[in-house]
Every structure is written in structure tokens, then in C-alpha cells.
PDB file of C-alpha atoms in Angstrom:
ATOM      1  CA  MET A  22      92.515 117.848 101.184  1.00  0.00           C
ATOM      2  CA  PRO A  23      92.583 118.029  97.367  1.00  0.00           C
ATOM      3  CA  PHE A  24      94.011 115.426  95.007  1.00  0.00           C
ATOM      4  CA  THR A  25      97.051 117.076  93.409  1.00  0.00           C
ATOM      5  CA  ALA A  26      98.921 114.332  91.531  1.00  0.00           C
ATOM      6  CA  LYS A  27      99.254 114.917  87.793  1.00  0.00           C
ATOM      7  CA  VAL A  28      97.413 112.135  85.947  1.00  0.00           C
ATOM      8  CA  ILE A  29      96.907 111.430  82.230  1.00  0.00           C
ATOM      9  CA  THR A  30      93.217 110.634  81.810  1.00  0.00           C
ATOM     10  CA  THR A  31      91.643 107.741  79.910  1.00  0.00           C
ATOM     11  CA  ASP A  32      90.552 110.171  77.193  1.00  0.00           C
ATOM     12  CA  GLU A  33      94.096 111.480  76.844  1.00  0.00           C
ATOM     13  CA  TRP A  34      95.693 108.051  76.411  1.00  0.00           C
ATOM     14  CA  GLY A  35      93.002 106.790  74.041  1.00  0.00           C
ATOM     15  CA  ALA A  36      91.201 104.219  76.150  1.00  0.00           C
ATOM     16  CA  LYS A  37      88.375 102.196  74.656  1.00  0.00           C
ATOM     17  CA  SER A  38      84.942 103.196  75.905  1.00  0.00           C
ATOM     18  CA  ALA A  39      83.845 101.131  78.888  1.00  0.00           C
ATOM     19  CA  GLY A  40      80.741 102.765  80.342  1.00  0.00           C
ATOM     20  CA  SER A  41      80.355 103.640  83.998  1.00  0.00           C
ATOM     21  CA  PHE A  42      81.163 101.767  87.218  1.00  0.00           C
ATOM     22  CA  ASN A  43      79.949 101.919  90.813  1.00  0.00           C
ATOM     23  CA  LYS A  44      81.639 104.287  93.233  1.00  0.00           C
ATOM     24  CA  THR A  45      83.016 102.838  96.452  1.00  0.00           C
ATOM     25  CA  VAL A  46      84.417 104.006  99.797  1.00  0.00           C
ATOM     26  CA  PRO A  47      88.140 103.116  99.777  1.00  0.00           C
ATOM     27  CA  LYS A  48      90.043 101.846 102.819  1.00  0.00           C
ATOM     28  CA  PHE A  49      93.353 100.792 101.257  1.00  0.00           C
ATOM     29  CA  ILE A  50      95.825 101.671  98.556  1.00  0.00           C
ATOM     30  CA  VAL A  51      96.849  98.443  96.808  1.00  0.00           C
ATOM     31  CA  ILE A  52     100.312  98.224  95.243  1.00  0.00           C
ATOM     32  CA  HIS A  53     100.922  96.057  92.154  1.00  0.00           C
ATOM     33  CA  ASN A  54     103.552  95.457  89.492  1.00  0.00           C
ATOM     34  CA  THR A  55     102.655  94.968  85.843  1.00  0.00           C
ATOM     35  CA  ASP A  56     105.118  92.065  85.443  1.00  0.00           C
ATOM     36  CA  ASN A  57     106.421  93.691  82.250  1.00  0.00           C
ATOM     37  CA  GLN A  58     110.097  93.972  81.388  1.00  0.00           C
ATOM     38  CA  ASN A  59     112.307  96.370  83.326  1.00  0.00           C
ATOM     39  CA  PRO A  60     114.564  99.098  81.893  1.00  0.00           C
ATOM     40  CA  PRO A  61     116.185  99.237  79.401  1.00  0.00           C
ATOM     41  CA  ASN A  62     113.527  96.965  77.833  1.00  0.00           C
ATOM     42  CA  ASP A  63     110.486  98.586  79.446  1.00  0.00           C
ATOM     43  CA  VAL A  64     107.477  99.188  77.198  1.00  0.00           C
ATOM     44  CA  SER A  65     107.087 102.861  78.075  1.00  0.00           C
ATOM     45  CA  GLN A  66     110.770 103.741  77.709  1.00  0.00           C
ATOM     46  CA  GLY A  67     110.101 106.432  80.312  1.00  0.00           C
ATOM     47  CA  THR A  68     108.143 108.618  77.864  1.00  0.00           C
ATOM     48  CA  VAL A  69     104.604 109.978  77.842  1.00  0.00           C
ATOM     49  CA  ASP A  70     103.815 108.327  74.494  1.00  0.00           C
ATOM     50  CA  GLY A  71     105.261 105.070  75.782  1.00  0.00           C
ATOM     51  CA  GLY A  72     103.107 105.293  78.901  1.00  0.00           C
ATOM     52  CA  LYS A  73     100.000 105.775  76.789  1.00  0.00           C
ATOM     53  CA  LYS A  74     100.994 102.764  74.678  1.00  0.00           C
ATOM     54  CA  LEU A  75     101.402 100.617  77.793  1.00  0.00           C
ATOM     55  CA  ALA A  76      98.047 101.751  79.181  1.00  0.00           C
ATOM     56  CA  ARG A  77      96.340 100.750  75.914  1.00  0.00           C
ATOM     57  CA  GLN A  78      98.104  97.369  75.923  1.00  0.00           C
ATOM     58  CA  ILE A  79      97.012  96.628  79.492  1.00  0.00           C
ATOM     59  CA  GLN A  80      93.407  97.627  78.820  1.00  0.00           C
ATOM     60  CA  GLU A  81      93.325  95.446  75.700  1.00  0.00           C
ATOM     61  CA  ASP A  82      94.753  92.514  77.661  1.00  0.00           C
ATOM     62  CA  HIS A  83      92.272  92.915  80.515  1.00  0.00           C
ATOM     63  CA  ILE A  84      89.348  93.073  78.102  1.00  0.00           C
ATOM     64  CA  GLU A  85      90.450  90.225  75.833  1.00  0.00           C
ATOM     65  CA  ARG A  86      92.103  87.824  78.303  1.00  0.00           C
ATOM     66  CA  ASN A  87      90.103  88.494  81.471  1.00  0.00           C
ATOM     67  CA  ASN A  88      86.792  89.339  79.804  1.00  0.00           C
ATOM     68  CA  TRP A  89      86.526  92.588  81.800  1.00  0.00           C
ATOM     69  CA  ARG A  90      84.881  95.728  80.456  1.00  0.00           C
ATOM     70  CA  ASP A  91      87.886  97.907  81.228  1.00  0.00           C
ATOM     71  CA  SER A  92      91.326  98.025  82.823  1.00  0.00           C
ATOM     72  CA  GLY A  93      91.281  96.241  86.170  1.00  0.00           C
ATOM     73  CA  HIS A  94      93.434  98.786  88.012  1.00  0.00           C
ATOM     74  CA  ASN A  95      92.836 102.439  88.885  1.00  0.00           C
ATOM     75  CA  PHE A  96      96.255 103.970  88.173  1.00  0.00           C
ATOM     76  CA  LEU A  97      99.376 103.077  86.199  1.00  0.00           C
ATOM     77  CA  ASN A  98     102.791 104.393  87.296  1.00  0.00           C
ATOM     78  CA  THR A  99     105.428 104.045  84.579  1.00  0.00           C
ATOM     79  CA  THR A 100     109.212 103.781  84.779  1.00  0.00           C
ATOM     80  CA  GLY A 101     109.430 107.474  83.878  1.00  0.00           C
ATOM     81  CA  GLY A 102     107.246 108.493  86.823  1.00  0.00           C
ATOM     82  CA  ILE A 103     104.272 109.170  84.546  1.00  0.00           C
ATOM     83  CA  ILE A 104     100.865 108.412  86.071  1.00  0.00           C
ATOM     84  CA  LEU A 105      97.898 107.379  83.954  1.00  0.00           C
ATOM     85  CA  GLU A 106      94.278 106.775  84.905  1.00  0.00           C
ATOM     86  CA  GLY A 107      93.222 103.134  84.667  1.00  0.00           C
ATOM     87  CA  ARG A 108      89.551 102.277  84.981  1.00  0.00           C
ATOM     88  CA  HIS A 109      87.205 104.962  83.610  1.00  0.00           C
ATOM     89  CA  GLY A 110      85.902 107.428  86.186  1.00  0.00           C
ATOM     90  CA  THR A 111      88.700 106.824  88.701  1.00  0.00           C
ATOM     91  CA  LEU A 112      90.188 110.319  88.653  1.00  0.00           C
ATOM     92  CA  ASP A 113      86.854 112.082  89.162  1.00  0.00           C
ATOM     93  CA  ALA A 114      85.942 109.635  91.941  1.00  0.00           C
ATOM     94  CA  VAL A 115      89.130 110.036  93.982  1.00  0.00           C
ATOM     95  CA  LYS A 116      88.854 113.818  93.731  1.00  0.00           C
ATOM     96  CA  GLN A 117      85.528 113.360  95.554  1.00  0.00           C
ATOM     97  CA  GLY A 118      87.082 111.073  98.181  1.00  0.00           C
ATOM     98  CA  MET A 119      85.648 107.934  96.558  1.00  0.00           C
ATOM     99  CA  CYS A 120      86.954 105.186  94.275  1.00  0.00           C
ATOM    100  CA  ILE A 121      85.685 103.161  91.323  1.00  0.00           C
ATOM    101  CA  GLN A 122      84.880  99.465  91.776  1.00  0.00           C
ATOM    102  CA  SER A 123      87.721  97.674  90.020  1.00  0.00           C
ATOM    103  CA  ALA A 124      89.067  94.144  89.499  1.00  0.00           C
ATOM    104  CA  HIS A 125      92.673  94.254  90.679  1.00  0.00           C
ATOM    105  CA  ALA A 126      92.650  92.580  94.130  1.00  0.00           C
ATOM    106  CA  ARG A 127      90.042  89.938  94.838  1.00  0.00           C
ATOM    107  CA  GLN A 128      90.036  88.351  98.286  1.00  0.00           C
ATOM    108  CA  ASP A 129      91.395  84.783  98.407  1.00  0.00           C
ATOM    109  CA  GLY A 130      90.689  82.849 101.605  1.00  0.00           C
ATOM    110  CA  ASN A 131      91.296  84.542 104.939  1.00  0.00           C
ATOM    111  CA  ARG A 132      93.116  87.517 103.477  1.00  0.00           C
ATOM    112  CA  LEU A 133      92.269  91.192 103.536  1.00  0.00           C
ATOM    113  CA  ALA A 134      88.944  92.146 101.951  1.00  0.00           C
ATOM    114  CA  GLY A 135      88.018  95.346 100.161  1.00  0.00           C
ATOM    115  CA  GLY A 136      90.878  95.586  97.677  1.00  0.00           C
ATOM    116  CA  ASN A 137      88.638  96.048  94.649  1.00  0.00           C
ATOM    117  CA  LYS A 138      86.836  98.884  96.435  1.00  0.00           C
ATOM    118  CA  SER A 139      90.142 100.706  96.907  1.00  0.00           C
ATOM    119  CA  PRO A 140      92.550 102.290  94.408  1.00  0.00           C
ATOM    120  CA  GLY A 141      94.985  99.836  92.850  1.00  0.00           C
ATOM    121  CA  ILE A 142      98.271 101.192  91.467  1.00  0.00           C
ATOM    122  CA  GLU A 143     100.047  99.187  88.757  1.00  0.00           C
ATOM    123  CA  ASN A 144     103.790  99.942  88.698  1.00  0.00           C
ATOM    124  CA  GLU A 145     105.478  99.175  85.397  1.00  0.00           C
ATOM    125  CA  GLY A 146     108.020  96.382  85.746  1.00  0.00           C
ATOM    126  CA  ASN A 147     108.753  93.159  87.585  1.00  0.00           C
ATOM    127  CA  PHE A 148     110.021  93.834  91.115  1.00  0.00           C
ATOM    128  CA  MET A 149     110.865  90.356  92.388  1.00  0.00           C
ATOM    129  CA  THR A 150     114.526  91.381  92.565  1.00  0.00           C
ATOM    130  CA  PHE A 151     114.716  94.513  90.367  1.00  0.00           C
ATOM    131  CA  LYS A 152     114.849  97.791  92.296  1.00  0.00           C
ATOM    132  CA  MET A 153     112.532 100.589  91.212  1.00  0.00           C
ATOM    133  CA  GLY A 154     114.192 103.725  89.846  1.00  0.00           C
ATOM    134  CA  GLN A 155     113.968 107.014  91.738  1.00  0.00           C
ATOM    135  CA  LYS A 156     111.597 108.758  89.295  1.00  0.00           C
ATOM    136  CA  GLN A 157     109.093 105.937  89.507  1.00  0.00           C
ATOM    137  CA  TRP A 158     109.470 105.720  93.284  1.00  0.00           C
ATOM    138  CA  ASP A 159     108.920 109.460  93.726  1.00  0.00           C
ATOM    139  CA  SER A 160     105.779 109.405  91.584  1.00  0.00           C
ATOM    140  CA  LEU A 161     104.453 106.426  93.565  1.00  0.00           C
ATOM    141  CA  VAL A 162     105.000 108.302  96.832  1.00  0.00           C
ATOM    142  CA  GLY A 163     103.328 111.431  95.431  1.00  0.00           C
ATOM    143  CA  LEU A 164     100.318 109.496  94.142  1.00  0.00           C
ATOM    144  CA  CYS A 165      99.880 107.745  97.500  1.00  0.00           C
ATOM    145  CA  VAL A 166     100.069 111.095  99.317  1.00  0.00           C
ATOM    146  CA  SER A 167      97.328 112.514  97.081  1.00  0.00           C
ATOM    147  CA  LEU A 168      95.135 109.437  97.555  1.00  0.00           C
ATOM    148  CA  CYS A 169      95.569 109.453 101.338  1.00  0.00           C
ATOM    149  CA  ASN A 170      94.697 113.152 101.386  1.00  0.00           C
ATOM    150  CA  SER A 171      91.646 113.048  99.140  1.00  0.00           C
ATOM    151  CA  CYS A 172      90.231 109.689 100.259  1.00  0.00           C
ATOM    152  CA  ASN A 173      91.122 109.911 103.973  1.00  0.00           C
ATOM    153  CA  ILE A 174      93.211 106.728 103.857  1.00  0.00           C
ATOM    154  CA  ASN A 175      95.695 106.070 106.664  1.00  0.00           C
ATOM    155  CA  PRO A 176      99.152 105.480 105.122  1.00  0.00           C
ATOM    156  CA  LYS A 177      99.531 102.313 107.206  1.00  0.00           C
ATOM    157  CA  ASN A 178      96.823 100.878 104.915  1.00  0.00           C
ATOM    158  CA  ILE A 179      99.071 101.038 101.859  1.00  0.00           C
ATOM    159  CA  ARG A 180      99.232  97.304 101.150  1.00  0.00           C
ATOM    160  CA  GLY A 181     100.578  94.835  98.621  1.00  0.00           C
ATOM    161  CA  HIS A 182      98.425  92.803  96.226  1.00  0.00           C
ATOM    162  CA  ARG A 183      99.608  89.545  97.843  1.00  0.00           C
ATOM    163  CA  GLU A 184      97.891  90.549 101.102  1.00  0.00           C
ATOM    164  CA  PHE A 185      94.528  90.198  99.309  1.00  0.00           C
ATOM    165  CA  SER A 186      95.131  87.458  96.755  1.00  0.00           C
ATOM    166  CA  ASN A 187      97.224  84.336  96.230  1.00  0.00           C
ATOM    167  CA  THR A 188      99.945  85.977  94.121  1.00  0.00           C
ATOM    168  CA  ASP A 189     103.585  87.092  94.282  1.00  0.00           C
ATOM    169  CA  CYS A 190     102.573  90.598  93.120  1.00  0.00           C
ATOM    170  CA  PRO A 191     103.951  93.279  93.634  1.00  0.00           C
ATOM    171  CA  GLY A 192     107.221  91.321  93.685  1.00  0.00           C
ATOM    172  CA  ASP A 193     109.460  90.481  96.632  1.00  0.00           C
ATOM    173  CA  TRP A 194     111.587  93.619  96.426  1.00  0.00           C
ATOM    174  CA  LEU A 195     108.686  96.049  96.114  1.00  0.00           C
ATOM    175  CA  PHE A 196     106.716  94.283  98.841  1.00  0.00           C
ATOM    176  CA  SER A 197     109.736  94.609 101.123  1.00  0.00           C
ATOM    177  CA  GLN A 198     109.735  98.370 100.469  1.00  0.00           C
ATOM    178  CA  LEU A 199     106.138  98.952 101.589  1.00  0.00           C
ATOM    179  CA  PRO A 200     107.142  99.911 105.166  1.00  0.00           C
ATOM    180  CA  ARG A 201     109.449 102.554 103.639  1.00  0.00           C
ATOM    181  CA  LEU A 202     106.643 103.719 101.335  1.00  0.00           C
ATOM    182  CA  ARG A 203     104.204 104.021 104.236  1.00  0.00           C
ATOM    183  CA  GLN A 204     106.766 105.953 106.270  1.00  0.00           C
ATOM    184  CA  GLU A 205     107.620 108.404 103.459  1.00  0.00           C
ATOM    185  CA  VAL A 206     103.939 109.029 102.735  1.00  0.00           C
ATOM    186  CA  ALA A 207     103.212 109.583 106.448  1.00  0.00           C
ATOM    187  CA  GLU A 208     106.080 112.059 106.711  1.00  0.00           C
ATOM    188  CA  LYS A 209     104.798 114.062 103.737  1.00  0.00           C
ATOM    189  CA  LEU A 210     101.324 114.057 105.273  1.00  0.00           C
ATOM    190  CA  GLY A 211     102.720 115.148 108.638  1.00  0.00           C
ATOM    191  CA  THR A 212     101.208 112.142 110.442  1.00  0.00           C
ATOM    192  CA  SER A 213     102.602 109.323 112.566  1.00  0.00           C
ATOM    193  CA  LEU A 214     102.296 105.628 111.775  1.00  0.00           C
ATOM    194  CA  GLU A 215     102.578 104.843 115.471  1.00  0.00           C
ATOM    195  CA  GLN A 216      99.431 106.686 116.518  1.00  0.00           C
ATOM    196  CA  ASP A 217      96.902 104.238 118.076  1.00  0.00           C
ATOM    197  CA  GLU A 218      99.049 101.361 116.735  1.00  0.00           C
ATOM    198  CA  ALA A 219      98.429  99.215 119.816  1.00  0.00           C
ATOM    199  CA  LEU A 220      94.631  99.571 119.754  1.00  0.00           C
ATOM    200  CA  LEU A 221      92.205  97.640 117.607  1.00  0.00           C
ATOM    201  CA  LYS A 222      88.753  99.185 117.496  1.00  0.00           C
ATOM    202  CA  LEU A 223      85.775  99.978 115.271  1.00  0.00           C
ATOM    203  CA  ASP A 224      86.976 100.828 111.739  1.00  0.00           C
ATOM    204  CA  SER A 225      90.464  99.347 112.254  1.00  0.00           C
ATOM    205  CA  ILE A 226      91.554  97.317 109.229  1.00  0.00           C
ATOM    206  CA  GLY A 227      94.471  95.050 108.445  1.00  0.00           C
ATOM    207  CA  LEU A 228      96.052  91.670 108.986  1.00  0.00           C
ATOM    208  CA  ASP A 229      96.080  92.190 112.765  1.00  0.00           C
ATOM    209  CA  VAL A 230      92.276  92.409 112.624  1.00  0.00           C
ATOM    210  CA  ILE A 231      92.146  89.069 110.784  1.00  0.00           C
ATOM    211  CA  GLU A 232      94.228  87.569 113.608  1.00  0.00           C
ATOM    212  CA  LEU A 233      91.825  89.095 116.160  1.00  0.00           C
ATOM    213  CA  GLN A 234      88.808  87.700 114.317  1.00  0.00           C
ATOM    214  CA  GLN A 235      90.398  84.240 114.217  1.00  0.00           C
ATOM    215  CA  LYS A 236      91.164  84.342 117.951  1.00  0.00           C
ATOM    216  CA  LEU A 237      87.576  85.380 118.734  1.00  0.00           C
ATOM    217  CA  THR A 238      86.255  82.554 116.554  1.00  0.00           C
ATOM    218  CA  ASP A 239      88.543  80.027 118.237  1.00  0.00           C
ATOM    219  CA  LYS A 240      87.172  81.077 121.640  1.00  0.00           C
ATOM    220  CA  GLY A 241      83.544  80.773 120.520  1.00  0.00           C
ATOM    221  CA  PHE A 242      82.803  84.461 119.875  1.00  0.00           C
ATOM    222  CA  SER A 243      82.552  84.509 116.093  1.00  0.00           C
ATOM    223  CA  PRO A 244      82.451  87.931 114.376  1.00  0.00           C
ATOM    224  CA  GLU A 245      81.008  86.070 111.327  1.00  0.00           C
ATOM    225  CA  ALA A 246      83.672  87.288 108.888  1.00  0.00           C
ATOM    226  CA  ARG A 247      87.456  87.023 108.966  1.00  0.00           C
ATOM    227  CA  ASP A 248      88.100  89.822 106.501  1.00  0.00           C
ATOM    228  CA  GLY A 249      90.423  92.215 108.308  1.00  0.00           C
ATOM    229  CA  ASP A 250      87.680  94.823 108.755  1.00  0.00           C
ATOM    230  CA  PHE A 251      86.758  95.693 112.364  1.00  0.00           C
ATOM    231  CA  GLY A 252      83.052  96.345 111.880  1.00  0.00           C
ATOM    232  CA  GLU A 253      80.071  96.227 114.222  1.00  0.00           C
ATOM    233  CA  ASN A 254      79.956  92.409 114.292  1.00  0.00           C
ATOM    234  CA  THR A 255      83.589  92.254 115.398  1.00  0.00           C
ATOM    235  CA  LYS A 256      82.968  94.903 118.028  1.00  0.00           C
ATOM    236  CA  GLN A 257      80.034  92.940 119.458  1.00  0.00           C
ATOM    237  CA  ALA A 258      82.134  89.755 119.498  1.00  0.00           C
ATOM    238  CA  VAL A 259      84.866  91.605 121.403  1.00  0.00           C
ATOM    239  CA  ILE A 260      82.315  92.939 123.909  1.00  0.00           C
ATOM    240  CA  ALA A 261      80.901  89.442 124.438  1.00  0.00           C
ATOM    241  CA  PHE A 262      84.398  88.068 125.024  1.00  0.00           C
ATOM    242  CA  GLN A 263      85.294  90.914 127.391  1.00  0.00           C
ATOM    243  CA  ARG A 264      82.116  90.270 129.389  1.00  0.00           C
ATOM    244  CA  SER A 265      82.949  86.553 129.636  1.00  0.00           C
ATOM    245  CA  VAL A 266      86.362  87.215 131.208  1.00  0.00           C
ATOM    246  CA  GLY A 267      85.375  90.127 133.428  1.00  0.00           C
ATOM    247  CA  LEU A 268      86.965  92.959 131.439  1.00  0.00           C
ATOM    248  CA  ALA A 269      85.505  96.396 130.722  1.00  0.00           C
ATOM    249  CA  THR A 270      83.054  95.968 127.834  1.00  0.00           C
ATOM    250  CA  ASP A 271      84.187  98.831 125.614  1.00  0.00           C
ATOM    251  CA  GLY A 272      84.691  96.819 122.405  1.00  0.00           C
ATOM    252  CA  ILE A 273      88.277  98.091 122.155  1.00  0.00           C
ATOM    253  CA  VAL A 274      91.171  95.650 122.014  1.00  0.00           C
ATOM    254  CA  GLY A 275      93.845  97.161 124.230  1.00  0.00           C
ATOM    255  CA  THR A 276      96.543  95.578 126.388  1.00  0.00           C
ATOM    256  CA  ASP A 277      94.260  93.621 128.754  1.00  0.00           C
ATOM    257  CA  THR A 278      92.002  92.282 126.014  1.00  0.00           C
ATOM    258  CA  ARG A 279      94.978  91.349 123.862  1.00  0.00           C
ATOM    259  CA  LYS A 280      96.488  89.416 126.774  1.00  0.00           C
ATOM    260  CA  ALA A 281      93.218  87.603 127.505  1.00  0.00           C
ATOM    261  CA  LEU A 282      92.865  86.615 123.847  1.00  0.00           C
ATOM    262  CA  GLY A 283      96.484  85.547 123.539  1.00  0.00           C
ATOM    263  CA  LEU A 284      97.271  88.110 120.841  1.00  0.00           C
TER     264      LEU A 284
END
């Protein structure tokens, strides 16, 4: 399905040149907040020109303070519901079902991996307690729908920055709204979040996979990584465990395998 969200490109908001970046296969959509002031003191003031100003400020900060070549995120969603491209090449990549390697969600410890290979959305504001306005919320939903469509991302893999890194981003309030965001995106896509929810299998991703990988490791069937990505190594570890306890060796974690593992 095509990417349909309206996005102001890096050329249009006057980004500094940054060269090209590697394309990646995205598995998540990562939600952030910019930690800027909220309305009525927001930088963008809900305008297009204000959004462009904020995008330039963030890029300058990421280059000067973090020593990056470009903005660390892929998209910026302002208080006025205006969406701007972040890292150069992002818009073209997502239209092809890919993403641009970014710098918005490194993995810390046994948290989810793959954040920087997936689109990161900065939402203007600080959402620890402040509630996002409807315009900004609607544009966030619309952008997530487009990304799920074009990049074949399951809406249940819309995740918060704190699930990847040791941070309070995207703020307590916004993090608490992610189930609602996933549900609204799924409804617009005409899909169900409950489909195959109980099964863990090849290509499953998420915190429940990290728990599975830890349980396998504890029982002596290490999948090598505890990264929340059910790859071939995890499948083989599951098969080895299933064989050891006399279960069908299909590499799928259903009811019986969950029970045997203590999940």
C-alpha cells in the first residue's frame, strides 16, 4: 500500500546537507517526544514556518551536541499536526517500504533491538503529564497508518523510545497512550491486534520475545541474543527445548510450550 501522509521534505524546511545513509528493513515505529515546551510556549506555534524552524533547531542540536551528521529521527510531528522529514532520504525510503538508518533509539541492555533501523517519530512537546492536542494526535495516527501500510509494519509494533533505551521518552502520558494509538491505527488499517497474539514464532518481535529468550537461556537453550527478535537462532533453541520435554518440535511457542517454559 502507498505512503500517503503529507510530509514537508528536508529540502523544503532548509536542512543542512548531510549526504546519504544506509537503507534498512524496519520492524517497529518508535515514538518519541522532543522535550520542548508545550503550548502556548511551543516553538512551532502550530504553524508551517514554526515547524520548519523547529526542524532546523533539532538538526543543528543533533549535529553540534551529538556529533551526528544529520537529525537523529526520521519524522517530526508538530503541535499543529504538521509532519516534517527528519534524516535525509527517509521519505523516499519509506515509500519503497524501507527506512533510513538513524540514531534515535539505541539498544540499552536487554531491551528491544532494531530501533535505529525503524522510523522514529519525534512529537513536539514534553508528554510526562501534558496531554497531546487532537491535531497532533490525528497526524500521529495518520503517519503511523501510512508507515504500517508502506513498510508492512504490524501496528502492535508501535513502541515507545523507553522500550529500547534507558530514558523516560516519550513521556509517561504519551507512553500510556500507545495501546490506544496501536488500536486506532489497526482500526484504520482494518486489521486486528489480537490476531496470532498468543503465538510466538519466527519473525515475532517484542518484549514477550525477550522474556522467551531469557527463559530459554535459563533452561540451558540459549538463542545467543536477547534482543526481542525471534530469528532462526531462537527458533532452533525452541525446537531443542521442545525436543527435551517431549513436545512437537515445530519451533512455535503455543500453549503447551509456554506452559513448559513457565511463560
